[in-house]
Amino acid sequence: AQSVAQPEDQVNVAEGNPLTVKCTYSVSGNPYLFWYVQYPNRGLQFLLKYITGDNLVKGSYGFEAEFNKSQTSFHLKKPSALVSDSALYFCAVTSGSGAGSYQLTFGKGTKLSVIP
Amino acid sequence: GAVVSQHPSRVICKSGTSVKIECRSLDFQATTMFWYRQFPKQSLMLMATSNEGSKATYEQGVEKDKFLINHASLTLSTLTVTSAHPEDSSFYICSARDRRGGANEQFFGPGTRLTVL
């Protein structure tokens, strides 16, 4: 079975400071990792993904994430936070093979609050 | 590209009625669509996986007679909540996987807020 852990329910950061939202995963086979953002009463918006290749992935709105195989982590980062980044962030994983491949498993979400 | 729509965005109904939610892939063909349920301040829980032209695969604990899923074409899947009750009130989100596959990426609809009185 695959799983995702987002250890922080909430992250607070001052505007202009760097932010990190943590994610660790467990999956059989090669992991396909995703970050999504959700604003209130809205669906999920895709931020970035890791499939293969460079461990540092750059995505939308200045976000990036680093895949660390040995630590089974895929933390989301941004060098300088904006107030408009305040939202709910979900990490998700799937595997590229086997039963249930393509089915995403989500973490519980981390609420990011950027303080002006 | 890769836009998924849901209709309606919000529905309020009386207990005992049935509600149909549509999920459409607007600019691509989706061999597989997924239906999720999200309770307030919680994560998305996969309800079922829907493949075009075949029966949906439901996750454990999801009543298939309660949540009817029809994936009639490569661009449309519907979720019908039958005989809805207040405990069915939730945010329902669909996603679609591009037929061309490759990156295992799912594209999400904007969600449907169901309130059962």
mmCIF file with all atom_site columns, C-alpha atoms in Angstrom:
data_model
loop_
_atom_site.group_PDB
_atom_site.id
_atom_site.type_symbol
_atom_site.label_atom_id
_atom_site.label_alt_id
_atom_site.label_comp_id
_atom_site.label_asym_id
_atom_site.label_entity_id
_atom_site.label_seq_id
_atom_site.pdbx_PDB_ins_code
_atom_site.Cartn_x
_atom_site.Cartn_y
_atom_site.Cartn_z
_atom_site.occupancy
_atom_site.B_iso_or_equiv
_atom_site.pdbx_formal_charge
_atom_site.auth_seq_id
_atom_site.auth_comp_id
_atom_site.auth_asym_id
_atom_site.auth_atom_id
_atom_site.pdbx_PDB_model_num
ATOM 1   C CA . ALA A 1 1   ? 0.000   0.000  0.000   1.00 0.00 ? 1   ALA A CA 1
ATOM 2   C CA . GLN A 1 2   ? 1.162   3.514  -0.662  1.00 0.00 ? 2   GLN A CA 1
ATOM 3   C CA . SER A 1 3   ? 0.974   6.353  1.817   1.00 0.00 ? 3   SER A CA 1
ATOM 4   C CA . VAL A 1 4   ? 1.898   9.993  2.250   1.00 0.00 ? 4   VAL A CA 1
ATOM 5   C CA . ALA A 1 5   ? 2.715   11.836 5.438   1.00 0.00 ? 5   ALA A CA 1
ATOM 6   C CA . GLN A 1 6   ? 2.537   15.580 5.846   1.00 0.00 ? 6   GLN A CA 1
ATOM 7   C CA . PRO A 1 7   ? 3.693   16.007 9.428   1.00 0.00 ? 7   PRO A CA 1
ATOM 8   C CA . GLU A 1 8   ? 2.592   19.624 9.830   1.00 0.00 ? 8   GLU A CA 1
ATOM 9   C CA . ASP A 1 9   ? -1.072  20.578 9.953   1.00 0.00 ? 9   ASP A CA 1
ATOM 10  C CA . GLN A 1 10  ? -0.141  24.227 9.645   1.00 0.00 ? 10  GLN A CA 1
ATOM 11  C CA . VAL A 1 11  ? 2.892   26.251 8.635   1.00 0.00 ? 11  VAL A CA 1
ATOM 12  C CA . ASN A 1 12  ? 3.177   29.945 9.357   1.00 0.00 ? 12  ASN A CA 1
ATOM 13  C CA . VAL A 1 13  ? 5.757   32.086 7.603   1.00 0.00 ? 13  VAL A CA 1
ATOM 14  C CA . ALA A 1 14  ? 6.346   35.793 7.253   1.00 0.00 ? 14  ALA A CA 1
ATOM 15  C CA . GLU A 1 15  ? 5.956   37.341 3.826   1.00 0.00 ? 15  GLU A CA 1
ATOM 16  C CA . GLY A 1 16  ? 9.273   37.426 2.000   1.00 0.00 ? 16  GLY A CA 1
ATOM 17  C CA . ASN A 1 17  ? 10.757  34.566 4.004   1.00 0.00 ? 17  ASN A CA 1
ATOM 18  C CA . PRO A 1 18  ? 11.470  31.154 2.528   1.00 0.00 ? 18  PRO A CA 1
ATOM 19  C CA . LEU A 1 19  ? 8.886   28.455 3.104   1.00 0.00 ? 19  LEU A CA 1
ATOM 20  C CA . THR A 1 20  ? 9.025   24.678 3.322   1.00 0.00 ? 20  THR A CA 1
ATOM 21  C CA . VAL A 1 21  ? 6.110   22.260 3.448   1.00 0.00 ? 21  VAL A CA 1
ATOM 22  C CA . LYS A 1 22  ? 7.197   18.741 4.306   1.00 0.00 ? 22  LYS A CA 1
ATOM 23  C CA . CYS A 1 23  ? 6.156   15.468 2.704   1.00 0.00 ? 23  CYS A CA 1
ATOM 24  C CA . THR A 1 24  ? 7.373   11.909 3.047   1.00 0.00 ? 24  THR A CA 1
ATOM 25  C CA . TYR A 1 25  ? 6.025   8.935  1.175   1.00 0.00 ? 25  TYR A CA 1
ATOM 26  C CA . SER A 1 26  ? 5.920   5.176  0.994   1.00 0.00 ? 26  SER A CA 1
ATOM 27  C CA . VAL A 1 27  ? 5.274   3.283  -2.231  1.00 0.00 ? 27  VAL A CA 1
ATOM 28  C CA . SER A 1 28  ? 6.195   0.045  -3.928  1.00 0.00 ? 28  SER A CA 1
ATOM 29  C CA . GLY A 1 29  ? 8.212   0.622  -7.040  1.00 0.00 ? 29  GLY A CA 1
ATOM 30  C CA . ASN A 1 30  ? 9.200   3.957  -8.468  1.00 0.00 ? 30  ASN A CA 1
ATOM 31  C CA . PRO A 1 31  ? 7.305   6.887  -6.973  1.00 0.00 ? 31  PRO A CA 1
ATOM 32  C CA . TYR A 1 32  ? 5.508   9.509  -8.980  1.00 0.00 ? 32  TYR A CA 1
ATOM 33  C CA . LEU A 1 33  ? 5.100   12.510 -6.700  1.00 0.00 ? 33  LEU A CA 1
ATOM 34  C CA . PHE A 1 34  ? 2.868   15.542 -6.963  1.00 0.00 ? 34  PHE A CA 1
ATOM 35  C CA . TRP A 1 35  ? 2.080   18.750 -5.131  1.00 0.00 ? 35  TRP A CA 1
ATOM 36  C CA . TYR A 1 36  ? -1.312  20.409 -5.392  1.00 0.00 ? 36  TYR A CA 1
ATOM 37  C CA . VAL A 1 37  ? -2.719  23.595 -3.892  1.00 0.00 ? 37  VAL A CA 1
ATOM 38  C CA . GLN A 1 38  ? -6.330  24.134 -2.886  1.00 0.00 ? 38  GLN A CA 1
ATOM 39  C CA . TYR A 1 39  ? -8.017  27.449 -2.188  1.00 0.00 ? 39  TYR A CA 1
ATOM 40  C CA . PRO A 1 40  ? -11.260 27.540 -0.162  1.00 0.00 ? 40  PRO A CA 1
ATOM 41  C CA . ASN A 1 41  ? -14.175 25.804 -1.871  1.00 0.00 ? 41  ASN A CA 1
ATOM 42  C CA . ARG A 1 42  ? -12.093 25.130 -4.959  1.00 0.00 ? 42  ARG A CA 1
ATOM 43  C CA . GLY A 1 43  ? -10.658 22.064 -6.605  1.00 0.00 ? 43  GLY A CA 1
ATOM 44  C CA . LEU A 1 44  ? -7.008  21.171 -6.673  1.00 0.00 ? 44  LEU A CA 1
ATOM 45  C CA . GLN A 1 45  ? -4.512  23.092 -8.744  1.00 0.00 ? 45  GLN A CA 1
ATOM 46  C CA . PHE A 1 46  ? -1.409  21.302 -9.943  1.00 0.00 ? 46  PHE A CA 1
ATOM 47  C CA . LEU A 1 47  ? 1.894   22.810 -8.795  1.00 0.00 ? 47  LEU A CA 1
ATOM 48  C CA . LEU A 1 48  ? 4.590   20.360 -9.821  1.00 0.00 ? 48  LEU A CA 1
ATOM 49  C CA . LYS A 1 49  ? 5.509   16.724 -10.226 1.00 0.00 ? 49  LYS A CA 1
ATOM 50  C CA . TYR A 1 50  ? 8.444   14.378 -10.051 1.00 0.00 ? 50  TYR A CA 1
ATOM 51  C CA . ILE A 1 51  ? 8.481   11.432 -12.406 1.00 0.00 ? 51  ILE A CA 1
ATOM 52  C CA . THR A 1 52  ? 12.134  10.864 -13.166 1.00 0.00 ? 52  THR A CA 1
ATOM 53  C CA . GLY A 1 53  ? 15.293  12.810 -13.850 1.00 0.00 ? 53  GLY A CA 1
ATOM 54  C CA . ASP A 1 54  ? 16.585  15.806 -11.929 1.00 0.00 ? 54  ASP A CA 1
ATOM 55  C CA . ASN A 1 55  ? 15.778  15.593 -8.232  1.00 0.00 ? 55  ASN A CA 1
ATOM 56  C CA . LEU A 1 56  ? 14.989  19.311 -8.077  1.00 0.00 ? 56  LEU A CA 1
ATOM 57  C CA . VAL A 1 57  ? 11.689  20.030 -9.734  1.00 0.00 ? 57  VAL A CA 1
ATOM 58  C CA . LYS A 1 58  ? 10.484  23.530 -10.529 1.00 0.00 ? 58  LYS A CA 1
ATOM 59  C CA . GLY A 1 59  ? 6.799   24.248 -10.809 1.00 0.00 ? 59  GLY A CA 1
ATOM 60  C CA . SER A 1 60  ? 4.171   26.937 -10.952 1.00 0.00 ? 60  SER A CA 1
ATOM 61  C CA . TYR A 1 61  ? 4.206   30.246 -9.034  1.00 0.00 ? 61  TYR A CA 1
ATOM 62  C CA . GLY A 1 62  ? 7.877   29.934 -8.079  1.00 0.00 ? 62  GLY A CA 1
ATOM 63  C CA . PHE A 1 63  ? 7.492   26.700 -6.143  1.00 0.00 ? 63  PHE A CA 1
ATOM 64  C CA . GLU A 1 64  ? 10.007  23.893 -6.282  1.00 0.00 ? 64  GLU A CA 1
ATOM 65  C CA . ALA A 1 65  ? 10.440  20.524 -4.642  1.00 0.00 ? 65  ALA A CA 1
ATOM 66  C CA . GLU A 1 66  ? 13.346  18.217 -4.067  1.00 0.00 ? 66  GLU A CA 1
ATOM 67  C CA . PHE A 1 67  ? 13.035  14.478 -4.424  1.00 0.00 ? 67  PHE A CA 1
ATOM 68  C CA . ASN A 1 68  ? 15.198  12.633 -1.906  1.00 0.00 ? 68  ASN A CA 1
ATOM 69  C CA . LYS A 1 69  ? 15.084  8.906  -2.463  1.00 0.00 ? 69  LYS A CA 1
ATOM 70  C CA . SER A 1 70  ? 17.087  7.921  0.595   1.00 0.00 ? 70  SER A CA 1
ATOM 71  C CA . GLN A 1 71  ? 14.853  9.930  2.891   1.00 0.00 ? 71  GLN A CA 1
ATOM 72  C CA . THR A 1 72  ? 11.707  9.174  0.879   1.00 0.00 ? 72  THR A CA 1
ATOM 73  C CA . SER A 1 73  ? 10.867  12.848 0.980   1.00 0.00 ? 73  SER A CA 1
ATOM 74  C CA . PHE A 1 74  ? 9.504   15.406 -1.451  1.00 0.00 ? 74  PHE A CA 1
ATOM 75  C CA . HIS A 1 75  ? 9.428   18.720 0.408   1.00 0.00 ? 75  HIS A CA 1
ATOM 76  C CA . LEU A 1 76  ? 7.851   21.759 -1.231  1.00 0.00 ? 76  LEU A CA 1
ATOM 77  C CA . LYS A 1 77  ? 9.821   24.993 -1.116  1.00 0.00 ? 77  LYS A CA 1
ATOM 78  C CA . LYS A 1 78  ? 9.667   28.590 -2.198  1.00 0.00 ? 78  LYS A CA 1
ATOM 79  C CA . PRO A 1 79  ? 12.463  31.145 -1.693  1.00 0.00 ? 79  PRO A CA 1
ATOM 80  C CA . SER A 1 80  ? 10.197  34.076 -0.876  1.00 0.00 ? 80  SER A CA 1
ATOM 81  C CA . ALA A 1 81  ? 6.622   33.614 0.345   1.00 0.00 ? 81  ALA A CA 1
ATOM 82  C CA . LEU A 1 82  ? 3.715   35.781 -0.766  1.00 0.00 ? 82  LEU A CA 1
ATOM 83  C CA . VAL A 1 83  ? 0.497   36.435 1.138   1.00 0.00 ? 83  VAL A CA 1
ATOM 84  C CA . SER A 1 84  ? -1.337  34.995 -1.866  1.00 0.00 ? 84  SER A CA 1
ATOM 85  C CA . ASP A 1 85  ? 0.422   31.667 -1.264  1.00 0.00 ? 85  ASP A CA 1
ATOM 86  C CA . SER A 1 86  ? -1.778  31.135 1.780   1.00 0.00 ? 86  SER A CA 1
ATOM 87  C CA . ALA A 1 87  ? -3.778  27.988 1.013   1.00 0.00 ? 87  ALA A CA 1
ATOM 88  C CA . LEU A 1 88  ? -4.007  24.266 1.664   1.00 0.00 ? 88  LEU A CA 1
ATOM 89  C CA . TYR A 1 89  ? -1.229  22.165 0.143   1.00 0.00 ? 89  TYR A CA 1
ATOM 90  C CA . PHE A 1 90  ? -1.455  18.474 -0.638  1.00 0.00 ? 90  PHE A CA 1
ATOM 91  C CA . CYS A 1 91  ? 1.320   16.058 -1.445  1.00 0.00 ? 91  CYS A CA 1
ATOM 92  C CA . ALA A 1 92  ? 0.340   12.945 -3.408  1.00 0.00 ? 92  ALA A CA 1
ATOM 93  C CA . VAL A 1 93  ? 2.007   9.781  -4.621  1.00 0.00 ? 93  VAL A CA 1
ATOM 94  C CA . THR A 1 94  ? 1.325   7.035  -7.082  1.00 0.00 ? 94  THR A CA 1
ATOM 95  C CA . SER A 1 95  ? 3.407   4.302  -8.629  1.00 0.00 ? 95  SER A CA 1
ATOM 96  C CA . GLY A 1 96  ? 3.872   3.620  -12.271 1.00 0.00 ? 96  GLY A CA 1
ATOM 97  C CA . SER A 1 97  ? 3.171   -0.054 -12.117 1.00 0.00 ? 97  SER A CA 1
ATOM 98  C CA . GLY A 1 98  ? 1.234   -2.743 -10.364 1.00 0.00 ? 98  GLY A CA 1
ATOM 99  C CA . ALA A 1 99  ? -2.275  -2.840 -9.077  1.00 0.00 ? 99  ALA A CA 1
ATOM 100 C CA . GLY A 1 100 ? -3.605  0.572  -8.265  1.00 0.00 ? 100 GLY A CA 1
ATOM 101 C CA . SER A 1 101 ? -1.094  2.357  -10.421 1.00 0.00 ? 101 SER A CA 1
ATOM 102 C CA . TYR A 1 102 ? -2.337  5.797  -11.412 1.00 0.00 ? 102 TYR A CA 1
ATOM 103 C CA . GLN A 1 103 ? -4.376  5.986  -8.216  1.00 0.00 ? 103 GLN A CA 1
ATOM 104 C CA . LEU A 1 104 ? -3.209  8.945  -6.203  1.00 0.00 ? 104 LEU A CA 1
ATOM 105 C CA . THR A 1 105 ? -2.848  8.749  -2.459  1.00 0.00 ? 105 THR A CA 1
ATOM 106 C CA . PHE A 1 106 ? -2.947  12.122 -0.763  1.00 0.00 ? 106 PHE A CA 1
ATOM 107 C CA . GLY A 1 107 ? -1.453  13.414 2.422   1.00 0.00 ? 107 GLY A CA 1
ATOM 108 C CA . LYS A 1 108 ? -3.773  15.036 4.921   1.00 0.00 ? 108 LYS A CA 1
ATOM 109 C CA . GLY A 1 109 ? -2.790  18.494 3.763   1.00 0.00 ? 109 GLY A CA 1
ATOM 110 C CA . THR A 1 110 ? -0.859  21.378 5.269   1.00 0.00 ? 110 THR A CA 1
ATOM 111 C CA . LYS A 1 111 ? -2.379  24.786 5.732   1.00 0.00 ? 111 LYS A CA 1
ATOM 112 C CA . LEU A 1 112 ? 0.083   27.492 4.817   1.00 0.00 ? 112 LEU A CA 1
ATOM 113 C CA . SER A 1 113 ? -0.434  30.947 6.262   1.00 0.00 ? 113 SER A CA 1
ATOM 114 C CA . VAL A 1 114 ? 1.798   33.753 5.037   1.00 0.00 ? 114 VAL A CA 1
ATOM 115 C CA . ILE A 1 115 ? 1.756   36.670 7.430   1.00 0.00 ? 115 ILE A CA 1
ATOM 116 C CA . PRO A 1 116 ? 2.090   40.177 5.981   1.00 0.00 ? 116 PRO A CA 1
ATOM 117 C CA . GLY B 2 1   ? -5.132  22.464 -22.062 1.00 0.00 ? 1   GLY B CA 1
ATOM 118 C CA . ALA B 2 2   ? -6.198  19.646 -19.724 1.00 0.00 ? 2   ALA B CA 1
ATOM 119 C CA . VAL B 2 3   ? -9.292  21.284 -18.300 1.00 0.00 ? 3   VAL B CA 1
ATOM 120 C CA . VAL B 2 4   ? -11.826 19.368 -16.261 1.00 0.00 ? 4   VAL B CA 1
ATOM 121 C CA . SER B 2 5   ? -15.222 20.811 -15.439 1.00 0.00 ? 5   SER B CA 1
ATOM 122 C CA . GLN B 2 6   ? -17.828 19.784 -12.905 1.00 0.00 ? 6   GLN B CA 1
ATOM 123 C CA . HIS B 2 7   ? -21.494 20.606 -12.814 1.00 0.00 ? 7   HIS B CA 1
ATOM 124 C CA . PRO B 2 8   ? -23.120 21.766 -10.684 1.00 0.00 ? 8   PRO B CA 1
ATOM 125 C CA . SER B 2 9   ? -20.637 23.627 -8.534  1.00 0.00 ? 9   SER B CA 1
ATOM 126 C CA . ARG B 2 10  ? -23.052 23.719 -5.637  1.00 0.00 ? 10  ARG B CA 1
ATOM 127 C CA . VAL B 2 11  ? -26.267 21.854 -4.894  1.00 0.00 ? 11  VAL B CA 1
ATOM 128 C CA . ILE B 2 12  ? -28.657 21.877 -1.969  1.00 0.00 ? 12  ILE B CA 1
ATOM 129 C CA . CYS B 2 13  ? -31.266 19.162 -1.806  1.00 0.00 ? 13  CYS B CA 1
ATOM 130 C CA . LYS B 2 14  ? -33.752 17.595 0.532   1.00 0.00 ? 14  LYS B CA 1
ATOM 131 C CA . SER B 2 15  ? -33.074 14.325 2.271   1.00 0.00 ? 15  SER B CA 1
ATOM 132 C CA . GLY B 2 16  ? -34.181 11.357 0.184   1.00 0.00 ? 16  GLY B CA 1
ATOM 133 C CA . THR B 2 17  ? -33.615 12.909 -3.205  1.00 0.00 ? 17  THR B CA 1
ATOM 134 C CA . SER B 2 18  ? -30.980 11.865 -5.726  1.00 0.00 ? 18  SER B CA 1
ATOM 135 C CA . VAL B 2 19  ? -28.314 14.182 -7.035  1.00 0.00 ? 19  VAL B CA 1
ATOM 136 C CA . LYS B 2 20  ? -26.272 13.798 -10.208 1.00 0.00 ? 20  LYS B CA 1
ATOM 137 C CA . ILE B 2 21  ? -22.856 15.393 -10.590 1.00 0.00 ? 21  ILE B CA 1
ATOM 138 C CA . GLU B 2 22  ? -21.161 15.601 -13.985 1.00 0.00 ? 22  GLU B CA 1
ATOM 139 C CA . CYS B 2 23  ? -17.455 15.556 -14.646 1.00 0.00 ? 23  CYS B CA 1
ATOM 140 C CA . ARG B 2 24  ? -16.199 16.459 -18.101 1.00 0.00 ? 24  ARG B CA 1
ATOM 141 C CA . SER B 2 25  ? -12.766 16.580 -19.665 1.00 0.00 ? 25  SER B CA 1
ATOM 142 C CA . LEU B 2 26  ? -13.027 19.551 -22.001 1.00 0.00 ? 26  LEU B CA 1
ATOM 143 C CA . ASP B 2 27  ? -9.986  19.274 -24.215 1.00 0.00 ? 27  ASP B CA 1
ATOM 144 C CA . PHE B 2 28  ? -8.734  15.733 -23.875 1.00 0.00 ? 28  PHE B CA 1
ATOM 145 C CA . GLN B 2 29  ? -10.008 12.191 -23.766 1.00 0.00 ? 29  GLN B CA 1
ATOM 146 C CA . ALA B 2 30  ? -9.969  10.548 -20.384 1.00 0.00 ? 30  ALA B CA 1
ATOM 147 C CA . THR B 2 31  ? -9.776  6.789  -20.237 1.00 0.00 ? 31  THR B CA 1
ATOM 148 C CA . THR B 2 32  ? -9.937  6.944  -16.470 1.00 0.00 ? 32  THR B CA 1
ATOM 149 C CA . MET B 2 33  ? -11.753 9.285  -14.146 1.00 0.00 ? 33  MET B CA 1
ATOM 150 C CA . PHE B 2 34  ? -11.597 9.318  -10.380 1.00 0.00 ? 34  PHE B CA 1
ATOM 151 C CA . TRP B 2 35  ? -14.125 10.469 -7.822  1.00 0.00 ? 35  TRP B CA 1
ATOM 152 C CA . TYR B 2 36  ? -13.010 11.848 -4.478  1.00 0.00 ? 36  TYR B CA 1
ATOM 153 C CA . ARG B 2 37  ? -14.796 13.033 -1.391  1.00 0.00 ? 37  ARG B CA 1
ATOM 154 C CA . GLN B 2 38  ? -13.423 15.689 0.905   1.00 0.00 ? 38  GLN B CA 1
ATOM 155 C CA . PHE B 2 39  ? -14.746 16.512 4.356   1.00 0.00 ? 39  PHE B CA 1
ATOM 156 C CA . PRO B 2 40  ? -14.002 19.916 5.885   1.00 0.00 ? 40  PRO B CA 1
ATOM 157 C CA . LYS B 2 41  ? -10.357 20.382 6.747   1.00 0.00 ? 41  LYS B CA 1
ATOM 158 C CA . GLN B 2 42  ? -9.538  16.858 5.624   1.00 0.00 ? 42  GLN B CA 1
ATOM 159 C CA . SER B 2 43  ? -7.762  15.259 2.735   1.00 0.00 ? 43  SER B CA 1
ATOM 160 C CA . LEU B 2 44  ? -9.258  13.816 -0.412  1.00 0.00 ? 44  LEU B CA 1
ATOM 161 C CA . MET B 2 45  ? -10.481 10.269 -0.091  1.00 0.00 ? 45  MET B CA 1
ATOM 162 C CA . LEU B 2 46  ? -10.734 8.221  -3.247  1.00 0.00 ? 46  LEU B CA 1
ATOM 163 C CA . MET B 2 47  ? -14.247 6.837  -3.670  1.00 0.00 ? 47  MET B CA 1
ATOM 164 C CA . ALA B 2 48  ? -14.003 5.057  -6.991  1.00 0.00 ? 48  ALA B CA 1
ATOM 165 C CA . THR B 2 49  ? -12.102 4.684  -10.217 1.00 0.00 ? 49  THR B CA 1
ATOM 166 C CA . SER B 2 50  ? -14.119 4.889  -13.400 1.00 0.00 ? 50  SER B CA 1
ATOM 167 C CA . ASN B 2 51  ? -12.992 3.509  -16.740 1.00 0.00 ? 51  ASN B CA 1
ATOM 168 C CA . GLU B 2 52  ? -14.841 4.341  -19.931 1.00 0.00 ? 52  GLU B CA 1
ATOM 169 C CA . GLY B 2 53  ? -17.223 1.612  -20.949 1.00 0.00 ? 53  GLY B CA 1
ATOM 170 C CA . SER B 2 54  ? -16.787 -0.552 -17.876 1.00 0.00 ? 54  SER B CA 1
ATOM 171 C CA . LYS B 2 55  ? -18.019 -0.735 -14.317 1.00 0.00 ? 55  LYS B CA 1
ATOM 172 C CA . ALA B 2 56  ? -16.430 1.493  -11.741 1.00 0.00 ? 56  ALA B CA 1
ATOM 173 C CA . THR B 2 57  ? -14.106 0.096  -9.110  1.00 0.00 ? 57  THR B CA 1
ATOM 174 C CA . TYR B 2 58  ? -15.111 1.231  -5.659  1.00 0.00 ? 58  TYR B CA 1
ATOM 175 C CA . GLU B 2 59  ? -12.834 1.672  -2.679  1.00 0.00 ? 59  GLU B CA 1
ATOM 176 C CA . GLN B 2 60  ? -13.463 -0.297 0.444   1.00 0.00 ? 60  GLN B CA 1
ATOM 177 C CA . GLY B 2 61  ? -16.299 1.125  2.481   1.00 0.00 ? 61  GLY B CA 1
ATOM 178 C CA . VAL B 2 62  ? -17.920 3.015  -0.391  1.00 0.00 ? 62  VAL B CA 1
ATOM 179 C CA . GLU B 2 63  ? -21.435 1.790  -1.168  1.00 0.00 ? 63  GLU B CA 1
ATOM 180 C CA . LYS B 2 64  ? -21.721 1.255  -4.902  1.00 0.00 ? 64  LYS B CA 1
ATOM 181 C CA . ASP B 2 65  ? -25.522 1.265  -4.747  1.00 0.00 ? 65  ASP B CA 1
ATOM 182 C CA . LYS B 2 66  ? -25.408 4.588  -2.954  1.00 0.00 ? 66  LYS B CA 1
ATOM 183 C CA . PHE B 2 67  ? -22.900 6.267  -5.232  1.00 0.00 ? 67  PHE B CA 1
ATOM 184 C CA . LEU B 2 68  ? -23.661 5.310  -8.821  1.00 0.00 ? 68  LEU B CA 1
ATOM 185 C CA . ILE B 2 69  ? -20.939 6.044  -11.320 1.00 0.00 ? 69  ILE B CA 1
ATOM 186 C CA . ASN B 2 70  ? -21.362 6.041  -15.078 1.00 0.00 ? 70  ASN B CA 1
ATOM 187 C CA . HIS B 2 71  ? -18.491 6.670  -17.455 1.00 0.00 ? 71  HIS B CA 1
ATOM 188 C CA . ALA B 2 72  ? -20.406 6.695  -20.709 1.00 0.00 ? 72  ALA B CA 1
ATOM 189 C CA . SER B 2 73  ? -17.846 8.376  -22.918 1.00 0.00 ? 73  SER B CA 1
ATOM 190 C CA . LEU B 2 74  ? -14.211 9.383  -22.983 1.00 0.00 ? 74  LEU B CA 1
ATOM 191 C CA . THR B 2 75  ? -15.120 12.876 -21.839 1.00 0.00 ? 75  THR B CA 1
ATOM 192 C CA . LEU B 2 76  ? -17.928 12.375 -19.346 1.00 0.00 ? 76  LEU B CA 1
ATOM 193 C CA . SER B 2 77  ? -18.372 10.606 -16.038 1.00 0.00 ? 77  SER B CA 1
ATOM 194 C CA . THR B 2 78  ? -21.313 11.069 -13.695 1.00 0.00 ? 78  THR B CA 1
ATOM 195 C CA . LEU B 2 79  ? -21.707 10.431 -9.990  1.00 0.00 ? 79  LEU B CA 1
ATOM 196 C CA . THR B 2 80  ? -25.241 10.012 -8.697  1.00 0.00 ? 80  THR B CA 1
ATOM 197 C CA . VAL B 2 81  ? -25.795 10.167 -4.970  1.00 0.00 ? 81  VAL B CA 1
ATOM 198 C CA . THR B 2 82  ? -28.971 8.181  -4.486  1.00 0.00 ? 82  THR B CA 1
ATOM 199 C CA . SER B 2 83  ? -31.412 8.867  -1.669  1.00 0.00 ? 83  SER B CA 1
ATOM 200 C CA . ALA B 2 84  ? -29.100 11.473 -0.233  1.00 0.00 ? 84  ALA B CA 1
ATOM 201 C CA . HIS B 2 85  ? -28.962 12.045 3.518   1.00 0.00 ? 85  HIS B CA 1
ATOM 202 C CA . PRO B 2 86  ? -27.325 14.792 5.579   1.00 0.00 ? 86  PRO B CA 1
ATOM 203 C CA . GLU B 2 87  ? -24.264 12.624 6.196   1.00 0.00 ? 87  GLU B CA 1
ATOM 204 C CA . ASP B 2 88  ? -23.642 12.633 2.443   1.00 0.00 ? 88  ASP B CA 1
ATOM 205 C CA . SER B 2 89  ? -23.034 16.365 2.573   1.00 0.00 ? 89  SER B CA 1
ATOM 206 C CA . SER B 2 90  ? -19.501 16.908 1.405   1.00 0.00 ? 90  SER B CA 1
ATOM 207 C CA . PHE B 2 91  ? -17.247 18.330 -1.275  1.00 0.00 ? 91  PHE B CA 1
ATOM 208 C CA . TYR B 2 92  ? -17.004 15.973 -4.244  1.00 0.00 ? 92  TYR B CA 1
ATOM 209 C CA . ILE B 2 93  ? -14.092 16.311 -6.634  1.00 0.00 ? 93  ILE B CA 1
ATOM 210 C CA . CYS B 2 94  ? -13.451 14.440 -9.833  1.00 0.00 ? 94  CYS B CA 1
ATOM 211 C CA . SER B 2 95  ? -10.235 14.048 -11.756 1.00 0.00 ? 95  SER B CA 1
ATOM 212 C CA . ALA B 2 96  ? -9.391  12.719 -15.171 1.00 0.00 ? 96  ALA B CA 1
ATOM 213 C CA . ARG B 2 97  ? -6.353  10.977 -16.540 1.00 0.00 ? 97  ARG B CA 1
ATOM 214 C CA . ASP B 2 98  ? -5.340  11.877 -20.053 1.00 0.00 ? 98  ASP B CA 1
ATOM 215 C CA . ARG B 2 99  ? -5.721  8.980  -22.451 1.00 0.00 ? 99  ARG B CA 1
ATOM 216 C CA . ARG B 2 100 ? -2.228  9.551  -23.670 1.00 0.00 ? 100 ARG B CA 1
ATOM 217 C CA . GLY B 2 101 ? -1.053  8.574  -20.203 1.00 0.00 ? 101 GLY B CA 1
ATOM 218 C CA . GLY B 2 102 ? 2.645   8.859  -19.683 1.00 0.00 ? 102 GLY B CA 1
ATOM 219 C CA . ALA B 2 103 ? 3.073   11.003 -16.631 1.00 0.00 ? 103 ALA B CA 1
ATOM 220 C CA . ASN B 2 104 ? 0.322   9.486  -14.514 1.00 0.00 ? 104 ASN B CA 1
ATOM 221 C CA . GLU B 2 105 ? -0.976  12.977 -14.028 1.00 0.00 ? 105 GLU B CA 1
ATOM 222 C CA . GLN B 2 106 ? -4.544  13.614 -13.038 1.00 0.00 ? 106 GLN B CA 1
ATOM 223 C CA . PHE B 2 107 ? -6.354  16.837 -13.811 1.00 0.00 ? 107 PHE B CA 1
ATOM 224 C CA . PHE B 2 108 ? -8.875  17.935 -11.235 1.00 0.00 ? 108 PHE B CA 1
ATOM 225 C CA . GLY B 2 109 ? -12.281 19.497 -11.542 1.00 0.00 ? 109 GLY B CA 1
ATOM 226 C CA . PRO B 2 110 ? -13.285 22.488 -9.412  1.00 0.00 ? 110 PRO B CA 1
ATOM 227 C CA . GLY B 2 111 ? -15.443 20.379 -7.106  1.00 0.00 ? 111 GLY B CA 1
ATOM 228 C CA . THR B 2 112 ? -19.129 20.193 -6.211  1.00 0.00 ? 112 THR B CA 1
ATOM 229 C CA . ARG B 2 113 ? -20.397 21.208 -2.800  1.00 0.00 ? 113 ARG B CA 1
ATOM 230 C CA . LEU B 2 114 ? -23.352 19.012 -1.833  1.00 0.00 ? 114 LEU B CA 1
ATOM 231 C CA . THR B 2 115 ? -25.550 20.006 1.080   1.00 0.00 ? 115 THR B CA 1
ATOM 232 C CA . VAL B 2 116 ? -28.358 17.670 2.075   1.00 0.00 ? 116 VAL B CA 1
ATOM 233 C CA . LEU B 2 117 ? -30.974 19.185 4.352   1.00 0.00 ? 117 LEU B CA 1
#
